[in-house]
Short mmCIF file of C-alpha atoms and ligand atoms in Angstrom, two decimals:
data_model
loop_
_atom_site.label_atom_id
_atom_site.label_comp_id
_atom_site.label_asym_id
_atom_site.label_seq_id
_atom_site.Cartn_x
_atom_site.Cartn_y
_atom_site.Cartn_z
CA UNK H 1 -8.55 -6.90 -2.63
CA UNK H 2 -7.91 -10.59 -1.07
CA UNK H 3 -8.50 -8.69 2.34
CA UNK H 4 -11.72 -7.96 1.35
CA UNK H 5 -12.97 -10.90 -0.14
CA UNK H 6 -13.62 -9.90 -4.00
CA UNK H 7 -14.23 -12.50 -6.39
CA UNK H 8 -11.71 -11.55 -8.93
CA UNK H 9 -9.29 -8.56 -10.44
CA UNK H 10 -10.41 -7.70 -13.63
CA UNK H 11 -8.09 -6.29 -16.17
CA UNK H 12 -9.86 -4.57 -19.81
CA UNK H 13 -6.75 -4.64 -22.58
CA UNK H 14 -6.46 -3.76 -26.32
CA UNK H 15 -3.95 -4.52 -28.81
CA UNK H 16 -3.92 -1.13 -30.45
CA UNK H 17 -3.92 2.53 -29.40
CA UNK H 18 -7.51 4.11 -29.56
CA UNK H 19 -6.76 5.94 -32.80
CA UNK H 20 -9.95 6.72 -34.46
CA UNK H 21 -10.64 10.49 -32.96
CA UNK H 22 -9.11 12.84 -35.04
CA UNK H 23 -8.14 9.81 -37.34
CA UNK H 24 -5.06 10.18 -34.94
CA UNK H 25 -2.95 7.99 -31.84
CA UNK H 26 -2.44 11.54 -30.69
CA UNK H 27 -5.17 12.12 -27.92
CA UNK H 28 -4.83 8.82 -26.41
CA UNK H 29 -0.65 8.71 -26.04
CA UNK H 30 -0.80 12.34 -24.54
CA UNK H 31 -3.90 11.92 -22.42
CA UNK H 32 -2.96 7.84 -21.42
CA UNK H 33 -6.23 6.29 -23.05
CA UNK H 34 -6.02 2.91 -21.89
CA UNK H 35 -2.12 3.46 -23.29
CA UNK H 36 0.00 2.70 -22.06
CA UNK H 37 -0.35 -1.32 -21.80
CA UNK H 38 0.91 -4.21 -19.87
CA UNK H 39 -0.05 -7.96 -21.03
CA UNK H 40 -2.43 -8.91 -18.38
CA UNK H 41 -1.08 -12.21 -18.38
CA UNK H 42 2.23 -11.20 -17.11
CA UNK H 43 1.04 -9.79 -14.11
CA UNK H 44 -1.53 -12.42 -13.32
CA UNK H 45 1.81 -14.69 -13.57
CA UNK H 46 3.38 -12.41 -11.72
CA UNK H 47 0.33 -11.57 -8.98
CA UNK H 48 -0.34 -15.66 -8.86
CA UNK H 49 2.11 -16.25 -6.13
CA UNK H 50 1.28 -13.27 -3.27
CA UNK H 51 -2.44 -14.21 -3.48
CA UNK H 52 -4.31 -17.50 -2.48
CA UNK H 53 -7.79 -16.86 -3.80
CA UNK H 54 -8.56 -13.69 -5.80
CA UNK H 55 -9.53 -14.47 -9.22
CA UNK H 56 -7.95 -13.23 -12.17
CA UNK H 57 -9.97 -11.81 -15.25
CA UNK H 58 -8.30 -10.94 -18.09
CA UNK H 59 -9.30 -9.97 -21.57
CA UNK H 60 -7.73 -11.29 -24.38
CA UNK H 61 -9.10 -10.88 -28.18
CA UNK H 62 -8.45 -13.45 -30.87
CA UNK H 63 -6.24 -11.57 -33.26
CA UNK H 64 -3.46 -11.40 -30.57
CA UNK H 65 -2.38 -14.70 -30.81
CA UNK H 66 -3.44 -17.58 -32.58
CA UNK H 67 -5.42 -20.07 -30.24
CA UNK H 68 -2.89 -23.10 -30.15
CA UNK H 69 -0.16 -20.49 -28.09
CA UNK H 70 -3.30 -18.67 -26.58
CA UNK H 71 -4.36 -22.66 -24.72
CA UNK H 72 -0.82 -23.37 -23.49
CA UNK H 73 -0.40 -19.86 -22.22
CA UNK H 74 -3.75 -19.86 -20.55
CA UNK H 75 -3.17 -23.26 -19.12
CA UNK H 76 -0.05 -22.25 -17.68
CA UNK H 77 -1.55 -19.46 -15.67
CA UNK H 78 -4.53 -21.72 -14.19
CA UNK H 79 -1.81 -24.29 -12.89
CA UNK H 80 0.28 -21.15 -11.51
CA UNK H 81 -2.99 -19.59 -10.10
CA UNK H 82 -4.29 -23.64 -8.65
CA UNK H 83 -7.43 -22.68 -10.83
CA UNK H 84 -7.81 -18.79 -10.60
CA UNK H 85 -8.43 -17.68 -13.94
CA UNK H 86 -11.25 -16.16 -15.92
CA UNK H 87 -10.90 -15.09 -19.61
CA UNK H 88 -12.88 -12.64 -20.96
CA UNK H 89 -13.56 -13.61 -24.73
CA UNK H 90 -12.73 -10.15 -26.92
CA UNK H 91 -13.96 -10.22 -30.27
CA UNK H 92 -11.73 -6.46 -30.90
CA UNK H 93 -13.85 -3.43 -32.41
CA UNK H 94 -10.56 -1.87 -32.50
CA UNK H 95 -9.26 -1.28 -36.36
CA UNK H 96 -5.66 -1.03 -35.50
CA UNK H 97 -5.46 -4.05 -32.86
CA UNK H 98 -6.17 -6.13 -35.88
CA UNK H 99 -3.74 -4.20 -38.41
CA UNK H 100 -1.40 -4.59 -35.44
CA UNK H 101 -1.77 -8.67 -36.34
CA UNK H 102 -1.80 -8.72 -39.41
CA UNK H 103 -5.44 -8.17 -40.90
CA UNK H 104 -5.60 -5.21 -43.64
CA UNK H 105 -8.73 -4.52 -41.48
CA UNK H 106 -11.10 -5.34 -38.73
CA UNK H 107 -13.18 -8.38 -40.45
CA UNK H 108 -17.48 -7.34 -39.50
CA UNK H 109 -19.08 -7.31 -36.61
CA UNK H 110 -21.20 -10.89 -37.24
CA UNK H 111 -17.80 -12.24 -38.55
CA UNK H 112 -16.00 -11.78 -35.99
CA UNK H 113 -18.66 -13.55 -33.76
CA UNK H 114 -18.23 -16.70 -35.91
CA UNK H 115 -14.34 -16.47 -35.49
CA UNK H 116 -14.85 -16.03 -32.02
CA UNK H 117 -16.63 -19.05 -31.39
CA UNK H 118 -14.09 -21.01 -33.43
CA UNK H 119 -11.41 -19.71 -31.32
CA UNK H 120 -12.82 -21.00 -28.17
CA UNK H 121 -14.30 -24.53 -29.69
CA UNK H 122 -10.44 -24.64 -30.35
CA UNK H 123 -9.31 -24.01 -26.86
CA UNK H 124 -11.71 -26.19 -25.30
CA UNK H 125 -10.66 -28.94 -27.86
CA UNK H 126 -6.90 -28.73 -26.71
CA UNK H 127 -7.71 -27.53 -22.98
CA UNK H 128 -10.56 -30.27 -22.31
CA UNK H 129 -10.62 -32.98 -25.13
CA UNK H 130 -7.19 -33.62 -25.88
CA UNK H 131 -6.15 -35.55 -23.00
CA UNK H 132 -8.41 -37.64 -21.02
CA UNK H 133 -8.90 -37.66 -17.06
CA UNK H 134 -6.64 -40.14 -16.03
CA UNK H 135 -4.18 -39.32 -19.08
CA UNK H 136 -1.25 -38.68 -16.77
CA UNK H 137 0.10 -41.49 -14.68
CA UNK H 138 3.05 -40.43 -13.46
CA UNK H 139 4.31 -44.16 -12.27
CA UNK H 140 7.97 -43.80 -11.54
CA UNK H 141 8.60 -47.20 -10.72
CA UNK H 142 7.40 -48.34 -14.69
CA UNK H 143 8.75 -45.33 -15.75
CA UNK H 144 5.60 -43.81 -17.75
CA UNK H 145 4.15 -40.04 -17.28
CA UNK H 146 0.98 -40.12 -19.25
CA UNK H 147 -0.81 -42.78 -21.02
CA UNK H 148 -0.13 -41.90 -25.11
CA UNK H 149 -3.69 -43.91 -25.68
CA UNK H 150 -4.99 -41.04 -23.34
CA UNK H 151 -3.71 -38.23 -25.06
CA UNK H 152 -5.70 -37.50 -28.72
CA UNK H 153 -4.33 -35.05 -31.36
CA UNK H 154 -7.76 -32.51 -32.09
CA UNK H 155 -7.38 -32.87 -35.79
CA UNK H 156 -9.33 -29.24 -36.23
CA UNK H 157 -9.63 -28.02 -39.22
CA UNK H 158 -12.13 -25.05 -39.72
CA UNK H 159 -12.89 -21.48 -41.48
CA UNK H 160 -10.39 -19.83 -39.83
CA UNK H 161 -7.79 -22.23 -37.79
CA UNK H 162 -5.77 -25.50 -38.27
CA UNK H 163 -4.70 -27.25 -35.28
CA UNK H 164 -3.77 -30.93 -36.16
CA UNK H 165 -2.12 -31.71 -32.70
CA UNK H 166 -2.56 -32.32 -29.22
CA UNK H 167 -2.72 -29.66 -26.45
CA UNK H 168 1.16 -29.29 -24.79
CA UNK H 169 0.02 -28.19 -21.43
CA UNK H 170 -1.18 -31.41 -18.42
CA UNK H 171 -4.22 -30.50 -17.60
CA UNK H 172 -4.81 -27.60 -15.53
CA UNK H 173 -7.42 -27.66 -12.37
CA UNK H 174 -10.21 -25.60 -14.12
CA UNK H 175 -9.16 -26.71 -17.65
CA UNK H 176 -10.95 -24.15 -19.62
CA UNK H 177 -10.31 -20.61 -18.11
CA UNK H 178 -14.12 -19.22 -16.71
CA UNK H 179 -15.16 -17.66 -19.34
CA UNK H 180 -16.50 -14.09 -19.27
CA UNK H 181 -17.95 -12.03 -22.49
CA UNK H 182 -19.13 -8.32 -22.35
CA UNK H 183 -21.34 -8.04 -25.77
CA UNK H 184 -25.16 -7.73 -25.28
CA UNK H 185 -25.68 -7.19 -29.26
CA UNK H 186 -28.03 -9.80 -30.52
CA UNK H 187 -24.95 -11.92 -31.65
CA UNK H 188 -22.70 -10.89 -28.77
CA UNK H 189 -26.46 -12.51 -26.95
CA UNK H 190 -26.38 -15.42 -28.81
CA UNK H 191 -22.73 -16.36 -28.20
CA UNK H 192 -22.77 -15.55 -24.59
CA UNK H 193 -25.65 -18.11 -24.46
CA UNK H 194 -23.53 -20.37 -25.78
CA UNK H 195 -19.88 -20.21 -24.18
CA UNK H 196 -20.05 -17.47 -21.06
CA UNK H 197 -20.16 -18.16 -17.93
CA UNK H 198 -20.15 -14.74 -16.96
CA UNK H 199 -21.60 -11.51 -18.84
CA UNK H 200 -20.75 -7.93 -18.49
CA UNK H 201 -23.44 -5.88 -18.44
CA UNK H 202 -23.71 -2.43 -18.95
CA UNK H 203 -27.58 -1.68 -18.46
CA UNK H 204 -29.28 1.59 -17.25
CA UNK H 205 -31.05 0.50 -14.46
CA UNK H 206 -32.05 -2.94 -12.62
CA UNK H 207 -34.97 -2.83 -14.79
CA UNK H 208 -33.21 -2.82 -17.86
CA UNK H 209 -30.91 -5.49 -16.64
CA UNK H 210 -33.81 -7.68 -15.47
CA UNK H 211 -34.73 -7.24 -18.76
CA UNK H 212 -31.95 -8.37 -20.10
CA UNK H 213 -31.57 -11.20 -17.76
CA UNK H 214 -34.51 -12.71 -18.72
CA UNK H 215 -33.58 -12.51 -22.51
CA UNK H 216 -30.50 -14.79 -21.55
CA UNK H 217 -32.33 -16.96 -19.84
CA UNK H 218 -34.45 -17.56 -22.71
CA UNK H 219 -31.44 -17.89 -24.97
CA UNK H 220 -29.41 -20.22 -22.41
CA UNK H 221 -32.47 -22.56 -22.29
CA UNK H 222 -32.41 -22.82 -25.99
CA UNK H 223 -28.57 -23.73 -25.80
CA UNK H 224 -29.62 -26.37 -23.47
CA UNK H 225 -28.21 -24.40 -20.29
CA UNK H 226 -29.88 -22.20 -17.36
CA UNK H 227 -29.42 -19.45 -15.64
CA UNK H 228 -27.71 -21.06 -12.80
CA UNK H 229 -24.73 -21.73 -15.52
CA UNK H 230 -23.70 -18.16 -15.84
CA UNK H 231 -23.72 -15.02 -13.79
CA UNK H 232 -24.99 -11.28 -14.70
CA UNK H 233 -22.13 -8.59 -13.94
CA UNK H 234 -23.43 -5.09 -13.93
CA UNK H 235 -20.27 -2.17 -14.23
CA UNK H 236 -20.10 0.34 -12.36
CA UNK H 237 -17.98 2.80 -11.01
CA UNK H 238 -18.28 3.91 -7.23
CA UNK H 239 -16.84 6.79 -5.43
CA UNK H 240 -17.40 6.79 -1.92
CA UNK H 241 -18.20 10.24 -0.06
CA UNK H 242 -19.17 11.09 3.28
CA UNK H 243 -21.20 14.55 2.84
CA UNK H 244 -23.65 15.50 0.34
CA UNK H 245 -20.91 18.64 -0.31
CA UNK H 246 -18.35 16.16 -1.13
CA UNK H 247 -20.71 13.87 -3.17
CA UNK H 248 -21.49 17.63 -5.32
CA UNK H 249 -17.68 18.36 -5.59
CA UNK H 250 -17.07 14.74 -6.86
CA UNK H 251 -19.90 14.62 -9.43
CA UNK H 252 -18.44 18.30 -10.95
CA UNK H 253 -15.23 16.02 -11.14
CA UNK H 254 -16.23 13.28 -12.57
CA UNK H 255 -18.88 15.11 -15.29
CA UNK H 256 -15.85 17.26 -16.35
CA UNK H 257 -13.81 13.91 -16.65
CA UNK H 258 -16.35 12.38 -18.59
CA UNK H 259 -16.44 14.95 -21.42
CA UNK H 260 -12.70 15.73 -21.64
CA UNK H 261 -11.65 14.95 -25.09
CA UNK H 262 -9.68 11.30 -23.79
CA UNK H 263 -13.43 10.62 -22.90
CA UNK H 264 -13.99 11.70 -26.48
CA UNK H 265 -11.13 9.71 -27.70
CA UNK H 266 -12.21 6.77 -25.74
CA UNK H 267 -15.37 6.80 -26.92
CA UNK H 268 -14.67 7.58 -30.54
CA UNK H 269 -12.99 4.32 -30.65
CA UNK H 270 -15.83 2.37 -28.80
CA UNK H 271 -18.43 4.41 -31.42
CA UNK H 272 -16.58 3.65 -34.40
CA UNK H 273 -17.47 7.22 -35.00
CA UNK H 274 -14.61 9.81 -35.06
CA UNK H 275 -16.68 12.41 -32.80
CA UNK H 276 -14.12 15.11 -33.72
CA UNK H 277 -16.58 15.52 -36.99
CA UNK H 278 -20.04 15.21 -35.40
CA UNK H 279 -21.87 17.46 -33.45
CA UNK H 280 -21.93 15.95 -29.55
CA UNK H 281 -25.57 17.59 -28.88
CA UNK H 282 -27.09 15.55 -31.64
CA UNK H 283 -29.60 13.21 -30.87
CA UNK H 284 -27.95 9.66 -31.01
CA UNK H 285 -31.02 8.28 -32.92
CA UNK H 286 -30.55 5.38 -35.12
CA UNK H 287 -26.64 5.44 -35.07
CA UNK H 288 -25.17 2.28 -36.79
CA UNK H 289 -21.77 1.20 -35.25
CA UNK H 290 -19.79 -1.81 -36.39
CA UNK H 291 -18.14 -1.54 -33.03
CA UNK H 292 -19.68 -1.97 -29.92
CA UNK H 293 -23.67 -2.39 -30.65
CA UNK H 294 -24.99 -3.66 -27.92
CA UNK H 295 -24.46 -1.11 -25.15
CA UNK H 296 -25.24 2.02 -27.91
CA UNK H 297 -28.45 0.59 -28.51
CA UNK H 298 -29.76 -0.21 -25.14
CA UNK H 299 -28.94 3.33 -24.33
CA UNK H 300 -30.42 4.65 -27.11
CA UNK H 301 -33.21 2.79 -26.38
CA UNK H 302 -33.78 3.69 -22.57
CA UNK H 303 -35.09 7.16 -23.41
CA UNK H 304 -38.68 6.77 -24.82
CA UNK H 305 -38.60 9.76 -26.57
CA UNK H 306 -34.95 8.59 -27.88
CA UNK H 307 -33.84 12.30 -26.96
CA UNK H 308 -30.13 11.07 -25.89
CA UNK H 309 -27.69 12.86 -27.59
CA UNK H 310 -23.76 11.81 -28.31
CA UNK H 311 -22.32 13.33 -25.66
CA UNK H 312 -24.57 11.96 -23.53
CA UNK H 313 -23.02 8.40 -24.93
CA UNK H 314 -19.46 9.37 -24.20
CA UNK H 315 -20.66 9.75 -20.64
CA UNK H 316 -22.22 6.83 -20.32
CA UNK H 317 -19.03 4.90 -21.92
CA UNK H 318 -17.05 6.48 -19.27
CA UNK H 319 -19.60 4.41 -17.07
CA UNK H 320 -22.10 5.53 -15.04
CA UNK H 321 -21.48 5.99 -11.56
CA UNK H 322 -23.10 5.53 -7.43
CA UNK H 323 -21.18 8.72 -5.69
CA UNK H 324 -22.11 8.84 -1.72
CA UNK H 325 -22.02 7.38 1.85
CA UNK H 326 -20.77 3.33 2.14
CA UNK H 327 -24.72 3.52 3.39
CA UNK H 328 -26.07 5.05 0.33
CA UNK H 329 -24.03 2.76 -2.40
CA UNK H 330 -24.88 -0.24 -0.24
CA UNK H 331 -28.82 1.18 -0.79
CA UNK H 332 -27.94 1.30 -4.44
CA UNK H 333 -26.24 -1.96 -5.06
CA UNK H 334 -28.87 -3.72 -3.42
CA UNK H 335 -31.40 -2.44 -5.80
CA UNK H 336 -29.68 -4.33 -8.66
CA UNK H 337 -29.17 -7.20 -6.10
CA UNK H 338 -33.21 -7.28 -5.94
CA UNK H 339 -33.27 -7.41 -9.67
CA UNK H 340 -31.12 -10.66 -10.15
CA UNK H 341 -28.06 -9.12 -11.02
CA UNK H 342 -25.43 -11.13 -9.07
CA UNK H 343 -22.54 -8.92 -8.84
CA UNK H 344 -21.20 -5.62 -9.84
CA UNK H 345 -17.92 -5.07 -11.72
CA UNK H 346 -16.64 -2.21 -9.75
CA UNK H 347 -14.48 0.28 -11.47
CA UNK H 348 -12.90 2.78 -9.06
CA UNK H 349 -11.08 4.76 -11.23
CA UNK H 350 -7.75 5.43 -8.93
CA UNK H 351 -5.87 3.99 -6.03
CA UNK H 352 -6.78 6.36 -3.54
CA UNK H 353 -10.78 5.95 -3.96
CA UNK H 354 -10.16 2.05 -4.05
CA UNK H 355 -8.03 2.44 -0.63
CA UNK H 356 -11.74 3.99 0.33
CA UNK H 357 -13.92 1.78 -1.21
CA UNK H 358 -12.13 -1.15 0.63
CA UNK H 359 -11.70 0.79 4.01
CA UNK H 360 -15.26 2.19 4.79
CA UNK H 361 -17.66 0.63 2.05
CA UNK H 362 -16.96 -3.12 2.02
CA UNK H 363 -17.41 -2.95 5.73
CA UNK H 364 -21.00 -2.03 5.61
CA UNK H 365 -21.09 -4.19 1.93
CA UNK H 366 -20.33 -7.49 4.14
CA UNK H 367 -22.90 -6.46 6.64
CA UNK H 368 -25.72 -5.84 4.51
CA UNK H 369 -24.91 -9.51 2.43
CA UNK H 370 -23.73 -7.99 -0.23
CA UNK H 371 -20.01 -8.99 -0.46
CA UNK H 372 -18.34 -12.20 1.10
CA UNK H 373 -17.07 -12.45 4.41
CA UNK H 374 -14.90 -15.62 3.35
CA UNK H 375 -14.03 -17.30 0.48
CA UNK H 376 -15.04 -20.58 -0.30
CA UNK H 377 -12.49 -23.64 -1.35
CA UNK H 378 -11.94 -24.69 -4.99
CA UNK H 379 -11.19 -22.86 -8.31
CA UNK H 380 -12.63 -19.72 -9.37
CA UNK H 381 -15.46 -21.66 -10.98
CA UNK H 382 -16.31 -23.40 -7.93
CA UNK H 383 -16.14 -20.31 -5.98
CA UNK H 384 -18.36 -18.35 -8.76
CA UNK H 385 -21.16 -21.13 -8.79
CA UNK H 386 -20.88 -22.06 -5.51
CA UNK H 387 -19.80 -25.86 -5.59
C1 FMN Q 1 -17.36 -4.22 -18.96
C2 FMN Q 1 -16.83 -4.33 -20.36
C3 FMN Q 1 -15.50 -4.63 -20.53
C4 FMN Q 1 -14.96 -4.72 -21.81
N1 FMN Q 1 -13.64 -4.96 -21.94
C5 FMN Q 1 -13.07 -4.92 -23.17
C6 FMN Q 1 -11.67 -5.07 -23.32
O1 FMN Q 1 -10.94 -5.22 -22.34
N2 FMN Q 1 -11.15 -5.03 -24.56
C7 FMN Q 1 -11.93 -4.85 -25.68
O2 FMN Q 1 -11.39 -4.80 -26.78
N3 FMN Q 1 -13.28 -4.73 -25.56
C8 FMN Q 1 -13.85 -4.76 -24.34
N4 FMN Q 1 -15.21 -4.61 -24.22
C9 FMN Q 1 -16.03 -4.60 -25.44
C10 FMN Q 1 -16.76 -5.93 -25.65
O3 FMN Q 1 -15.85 -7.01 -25.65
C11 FMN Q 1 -17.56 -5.96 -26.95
O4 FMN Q 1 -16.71 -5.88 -28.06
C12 FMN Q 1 -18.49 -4.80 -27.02
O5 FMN Q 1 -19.27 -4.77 -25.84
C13 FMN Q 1 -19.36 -4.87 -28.27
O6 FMN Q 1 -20.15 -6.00 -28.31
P1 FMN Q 1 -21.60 -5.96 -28.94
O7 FMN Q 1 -21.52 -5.17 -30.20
O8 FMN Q 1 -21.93 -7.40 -29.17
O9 FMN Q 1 -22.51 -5.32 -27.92
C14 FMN Q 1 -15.77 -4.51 -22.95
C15 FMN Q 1 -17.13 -4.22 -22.77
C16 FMN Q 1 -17.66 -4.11 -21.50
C17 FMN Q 1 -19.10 -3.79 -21.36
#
């Protein structure tokens, strides 16, 4: 991926198994529904030292750990990295990732917005306030590391966190991780407004996410930010084909993937619907969700005559998809290029079509402008923004 001159390796991650189809673990340990699971942070540690530039995004929710161990782990990484990581703030519509910590249940969905944001005003309080530039002297000869007038306990004391002390990790050459959130609910809006610097987006066409775009950029403005201070990532997944045969054989794949029942499982969980108990061929309509709003109701809300049905939203949860020549996705991509998007989120699904993606489509992705033939110097952040 460093060949090729992506941004950054994303990694999704839960803290629980996707239980809620069938009220049951079952489907997703015998079908491997994002199960079983790594810590992200591990291999980032572990990826930070055969790689130069390639970012490293990694989700993390807020029940995992509590934010004080969360900073000094995080901080660690972006001094192991020289400034290559990106966090992507989880607020966890998962019921047993927070019975897993702890919680008799998953707290609501507004809630857990408001915890969120306390969780980050706490890392940036021990990642950026805490100590000062200039904090650490590091004068041998007088025999002083860091100025203790430089270094200020955060004394935070909120709803849902204490932290009296001072952050335990020197200062790390992004100091806050870049931060990336994938919520486009009205809250999930509202908070990416205020603390992303990048936003998944999961729209249904460039329309849609121009749309959306210019939402945020309404929102930012009010936050006293702009849209130069965060960038739009649209996912997608791309299979790369080189006959219109192939591209049939590989959509028959794909739309049998899609509504297997670890689709099902997946998207049960995603719903907060067991979908065992509901007819798939009903129209979505005005589903509620305290899970994951956002996406559910710009879908919903794509189809004028609001004629999508369920399974129609387990597909598009399994995300929706540019199958063809390196020619015809770099057609596509530009199309949400031309609508302000500024970069896509590729998912491609196994090792073998990624081998393919970077052999014959990044090729023609470069040429087009599309991709990056080089990387530029600095942290992540100064490579995302262009400093
Ligand atoms: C591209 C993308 C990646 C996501 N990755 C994760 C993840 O790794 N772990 C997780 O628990 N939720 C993940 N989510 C879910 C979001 O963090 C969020 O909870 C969800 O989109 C619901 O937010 P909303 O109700 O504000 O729209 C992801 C969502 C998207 C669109």
């Amino acid at each position: 991926m460093e060949a090729a001159r992506f941004d950054a390796i994303f990694w999704a991650d839960f803290s629980g198994v996707h239980d809620t189809y069938k009220s049951s673990p079952a489907t997703a340990i015998r079908d491997a529904v994002a199960f079983p699971l790594g810590d992200p942070l591990v291999l980032t540690a572990a990826l930070a030292g055969a790689t130069e530039n390639l970012g490293f995004a990694f989700s993390a929710n807020m029940t995992q750990q509590h934010p004080y161990s969360f900073a000094r782990r995080v901080a660690t990484l972006d001094h192991l990295t020289r400034g290559r990581v990106a966090w992507n703030i989880v607020t966890s519509y998962q019921p047993s990732a927070w019975r897993n910590s702890g919680f008799d249940d998953m707290e609501g969905h507004a809630k857990r917005y408001v915890r969120a944001q306390e969780y980050v005003d706490v890392l940036r309080k021990l990642l950026v306030d805490s100590w000062e530039d200039g904090a650490v002297v590091r004068d041998i000869d007088r025999g002083i590391y860091a100025d203790p007038a430089r270094v200020h306990p955060i004394a935070h004391d909120g709803e849902f966190y204490r932290v009296p002390g001072i952050g335990l990790t020197e200062p790390s050459p992004q100091r806050m991780p870049v931060t990336f959130q994938a919520g486009s609910s009205n809250d999930g809006r509202e908070f990416s407004a205020r603390n992303a610097e990048a936003m998944f987006i999961g729209t249904n066409s460039p329309q849609d996410a121009q749309t959306l775009i210019s939402d945020m950029t309404g929102r930012l403005s009010a936050n006293g930010r702009s849209r130069e201070d965060i960038v739009f990532l649209q996912y997608m997944a791309v299979h790369v084909v080189s006959t219109e045969e192939e591209a049939k054989r590989k959509h028959e794949e794909l739309d049998e993937q899609a509504g297997s029942e670890a689709a099902i499982a997946f998207a049960s969980s995603t719903m907060g619907t067991d979908l065992s108990q509901i007819d798939l061929d009903k129209p979505l309509a005005e589903h509620n969700t305290d899970s994951m709003q956002g996406i559910l109701k710009g879908f919903a809300e794509s189809a004028e005559d609001k004629s999508w049905t369920f399974r129609d939203m387990v597909r598009k949860i399994g995300s929706d998809r540019i199958v063809g020549t390196p020619e015809h996705i770099a057609d596509e991509l530009q199309k949400w290029s031309d609508a302000g998007v500024d970069g896509i989120n590729i998912n491609t699904q196994d090792v073998e079509n990624t081998y393919t993606f970077l052999e014959h489509a990044v090729p023609v992705l470069q040429q087009r402008g599309l991709m990056q033939r080089e990387y530029r110097n600095g942290t992540l952040r100064d490579k995302l923004f262009r400093r």
